[in-house]
Each structure stands twice: as structure tokens, then as C-alpha cells.
mmCIF file of C-alpha atoms in Angstrom:
data_model
loop_
_atom_site.group_PDB
_atom_site.id
_atom_site.type_symbol
_atom_site.label_atom_id
_atom_site.label_comp_id
_atom_site.label_asym_id
_atom_site.label_seq_id
_atom_site.Cartn_x
_atom_site.Cartn_y
_atom_site.Cartn_z
ATOM 1 C CA MET A 1 -50.395 -19.997 -54.906
ATOM 2 C CA ALA A 2 -53.271 -18.372 -53.020
ATOM 3 C CA GLU A 3 -51.608 -15.543 -51.091
ATOM 4 C CA TYR A 4 -53.979 -13.574 -48.830
ATOM 5 C CA ARG A 5 -53.670 -9.858 -47.999
ATOM 6 C CA GLU A 6 -55.791 -7.472 -45.965
ATOM 7 C CA MET A 7 -56.108 -3.697 -45.494
ATOM 8 C CA ARG A 8 -58.401 -1.971 -43.011
ATOM 9 C CA VAL A 9 -59.692 1.587 -43.228
ATOM 10 C CA THR A 10 -62.289 3.481 -41.209
ATOM 11 C CA PRO A 11 -64.023 6.342 -43.024
ATOM 12 C CA ASP A 12 -64.462 9.290 -40.674
ATOM 13 C CA ARG A 13 -67.772 11.052 -40.125
ATOM 14 C CA TYR A 14 -66.943 13.855 -42.588
ATOM 15 C CA LEU A 15 -65.696 11.704 -45.443
ATOM 16 C CA THR A 16 -68.895 11.819 -47.495
ATOM 17 C CA TYR A 17 -68.834 15.634 -47.491
ATOM 18 C CA ARG A 18 -65.208 15.789 -48.629
ATOM 19 C CA TYR A 19 -65.712 13.094 -51.260
ATOM 20 C CA ALA A 20 -68.819 14.846 -52.599
ATOM 21 C CA GLY A 21 -66.668 17.897 -53.271
ATOM 22 C CA ALA A 22 -63.912 15.859 -54.880
ATOM 23 C CA SER A 23 -66.245 13.723 -57.015
ATOM 24 C CA GLY A 24 -69.000 16.208 -57.796
ATOM 25 C CA ASP A 25 -71.585 13.705 -56.464
ATOM 26 C CA PHE A 26 -73.768 15.749 -54.135
ATOM 27 C CA ASN A 27 -76.636 13.246 -53.942
ATOM 28 C CA PRO A 28 -78.322 13.851 -50.555
ATOM 29 C CA ILE A 29 -78.078 10.152 -49.628
ATOM 30 C CA HIS A 30 -74.378 10.870 -49.061
ATOM 31 C CA LEU A 31 -74.828 14.185 -47.261
ATOM 32 C CA ASP A 32 -78.085 14.317 -45.306
ATOM 33 C CA ASP A 33 -78.867 11.713 -42.631
ATOM 34 C CA GLU A 34 -82.530 12.687 -42.420
ATOM 35 C CA PHE A 35 -83.028 12.473 -46.181
ATOM 36 C CA ALA A 36 -81.190 9.157 -46.381
ATOM 37 C CA ARG A 37 -83.419 7.697 -43.657
ATOM 38 C CA SER A 38 -86.528 9.020 -45.435
ATOM 39 C CA VAL A 39 -85.673 6.852 -48.449
ATOM 40 C CA GLY A 40 -85.071 3.725 -46.372
ATOM 41 C CA LEU A 41 -81.333 3.928 -45.775
ATOM 42 C CA PRO A 42 -79.697 3.623 -42.344
ATOM 43 C CA GLY A 43 -78.346 7.178 -42.675
ATOM 44 C CA ARG A 44 -75.732 8.749 -44.941
ATOM 45 C CA ILE A 45 -73.969 6.161 -47.083
ATOM 46 C CA LEU A 46 -70.507 6.131 -48.583
ATOM 47 C CA HIS A 47 -69.920 6.826 -52.243
ATOM 48 C CA GLY A 48 -69.349 3.533 -54.053
ATOM 49 C CA LEU A 49 -66.451 4.996 -55.985
ATOM 50 C CA TRP A 50 -64.710 5.934 -52.728
ATOM 51 C CA THR A 51 -64.978 2.298 -51.687
ATOM 52 C CA MET A 52 -63.567 1.219 -55.049
ATOM 53 C CA ALA A 53 -60.712 3.686 -54.545
ATOM 54 C CA GLN A 54 -59.872 1.925 -51.261
ATOM 55 C CA VAL A 55 -59.676 -1.372 -53.138
ATOM 56 C CA ALA A 56 -57.318 0.244 -55.663
ATOM 57 C CA ARG A 57 -55.268 1.708 -52.806
ATOM 58 C CA ALA A 58 -55.000 -1.691 -51.106
ATOM 59 C CA GLU A 59 -53.730 -3.293 -54.304
ATOM 60 C CA GLY A 60 -51.191 -0.534 -54.943
ATOM 61 C CA GLU A 61 -49.911 -0.761 -51.376
ATOM 62 C CA ALA A 62 -49.673 -4.552 -51.573
ATOM 63 C CA ALA A 63 -47.639 -4.258 -54.768
ATOM 64 C CA GLY A 64 -45.444 -1.533 -53.250
ATOM 65 C CA ASP A 65 -46.288 0.834 -56.131
ATOM 66 C CA PRO A 66 -49.691 2.333 -57.009
ATOM 67 C CA LEU A 67 -48.649 2.329 -60.662
ATOM 68 C CA ALA A 68 -48.443 -1.479 -60.560
ATOM 69 C CA LEU A 69 -52.251 -1.668 -60.743
ATOM 70 C CA ARG A 70 -52.944 -2.488 -64.389
ATOM 71 C CA SER A 71 -56.704 -3.087 -64.158
ATOM 72 C CA LEU A 72 -59.483 -3.248 -61.593
ATOM 73 C CA SER A 73 -63.049 -4.469 -61.916
ATOM 74 C CA VAL A 74 -65.597 -4.650 -59.082
ATOM 75 C CA GLN A 75 -69.276 -5.260 -58.432
ATOM 76 C CA PHE A 76 -70.916 -2.972 -55.888
ATOM 77 C CA ARG A 77 -73.281 -4.964 -53.689
ATOM 78 C CA GLY A 78 -73.735 -3.326 -50.297
ATOM 79 C CA LEU A 79 -74.032 0.078 -48.700
ATOM 80 C CA GLY A 80 -71.166 1.368 -46.600
ATOM 81 C CA VAL A 81 -71.554 3.866 -43.783
ATOM 82 C CA PRO A 82 -69.132 6.329 -42.201
ATOM 83 C CA GLU A 83 -67.324 5.541 -38.939
ATOM 84 C CA GLU A 84 -67.366 1.764 -39.398
ATOM 85 C CA GLU A 85 -64.229 -0.156 -40.363
ATOM 86 C CA ILE A 86 -63.954 -1.530 -43.898
ATOM 87 C CA THR A 87 -61.758 -4.536 -44.636
ATOM 88 C CA VAL A 88 -60.345 -4.988 -48.126
ATOM 89 C CA THR A 89 -59.131 -8.512 -48.785
ATOM 90 C CA SER A 90 -57.051 -9.734 -51.703
ATOM 91 C CA THR A 91 -56.231 -13.257 -52.749
ATOM 92 C CA VAL A 92 -53.584 -13.887 -55.392
ATOM 93 C CA ARG A 93 -54.898 -16.505 -57.792
ATOM 94 C CA GLU A 94 -52.300 -16.619 -60.538
ATOM 95 C CA GLU A 95 -48.876 -15.323 -61.490
ATOM 96 C CA ARG A 96 -48.027 -15.204 -65.172
ATOM 97 C CA ASP A 97 -45.876 -13.120 -67.509
ATOM 98 C CA GLY A 98 -44.836 -10.643 -64.818
ATOM 99 C CA GLU A 99 -48.380 -10.057 -63.581
ATOM 100 C CA LEU A 100 -50.532 -11.213 -60.677
ATOM 101 C CA ALA A 101 -54.240 -11.954 -61.036
ATOM 102 C CA VAL A 102 -55.952 -11.061 -57.755
ATOM 103 C CA GLU A 103 -59.496 -11.522 -56.410
ATOM 104 C CA VAL A 104 -60.642 -8.641 -54.185
ATOM 105 C CA GLU A 105 -63.515 -7.930 -51.827
ATOM 106 C CA ALA A 106 -64.460 -5.145 -49.401
ATOM 107 C CA THR A 107 -66.643 -5.764 -46.359
ATOM 108 C CA GLN A 108 -68.036 -3.731 -43.502
ATOM 109 C CA ASN A 109 -69.566 -5.460 -40.470
ATOM 110 C CA GLY A 110 -70.003 -8.659 -42.461
ATOM 111 C CA ASN A 111 -71.744 -6.815 -45.315
ATOM 112 C CA ARG A 112 -70.065 -7.105 -48.713
ATOM 113 C CA LEU A 113 -69.642 -3.669 -50.252
ATOM 114 C CA VAL A 114 -67.543 -4.910 -53.154
ATOM 115 C CA ARG A 115 -67.547 -8.492 -54.324
ATOM 116 C CA ARG A 116 -66.274 -10.451 -57.266
ATOM 117 C CA GLY A 117 -63.570 -7.879 -57.751
ATOM 118 C CA SER A 118 -60.541 -8.651 -59.825
ATOM 119 C CA ALA A 119 -57.283 -6.831 -60.265
ATOM 120 C CA VAL A 120 -54.166 -7.320 -62.343
ATOM 121 C CA LEU A 121 -50.880 -6.125 -60.864
ATOM 122 C CA ARG A 122 -47.538 -5.742 -62.586
ATOM 123 C CA ILE A 123 -44.774 -7.354 -60.543
#
């Protein structure tokens, strides 16, 4: 039953500033390129929760209703950066009792940002 789905999104250069305001996470690794580099990062990095939100969005869009997402669990593993495309992939593993069990992952340039994700969707 393995059905495969994919969604692509490219965070723009200002995303981390907007998301900091929305989330209240003003950590300078998300806002200041120079600071981020000084602590060994490639530059500003995306907020992990923004990446998780893209996984949730992909599942809601795939189901045709964002309210169909019953649960979502992810492991954050990599660092995402602005202006580089992110691919969210979903593989349906099981259908039972009006729900789909889905494995999810988010990658950017071959780097896994989210892995071992799982979602349950109401169908």
C-alpha cells in the first residue's frame, strides 16, 4: 500500500525574521549571519518548528483538509537554511479504521532536517 507523496517549499531570505516574531524565538542563530558563523554554523538557520510546520502542512494538503492531521511526531536531525528548497516526502504505510499511518521526512540538499517522522491522518 506504500503511496508516495512530495511537497516542495523554498524558505525566502526573510523567513527567519518573520518566524522569530511569530514564535517568540529570537535566538541570534536564526537572525544574525555573523553570530551564527561565529558558533560554527553556515549562517542563519531555520527554526526547527517552522520545518515541522511544513511537514504538517504537507500532510494536511495531501489529505485535502488540514484538520485531517490527527497526530504528528518528528525527530529533528539537520540544520535548514533560508533560500534553499526543502522537500517533504510522505509514504503511506497503513490504512485502518478510517485513518492512514504515514512516514514523513524533510530534506534540503540531501541533508535530512526531519527524519523518522510519523503522522496519522483521518480519511
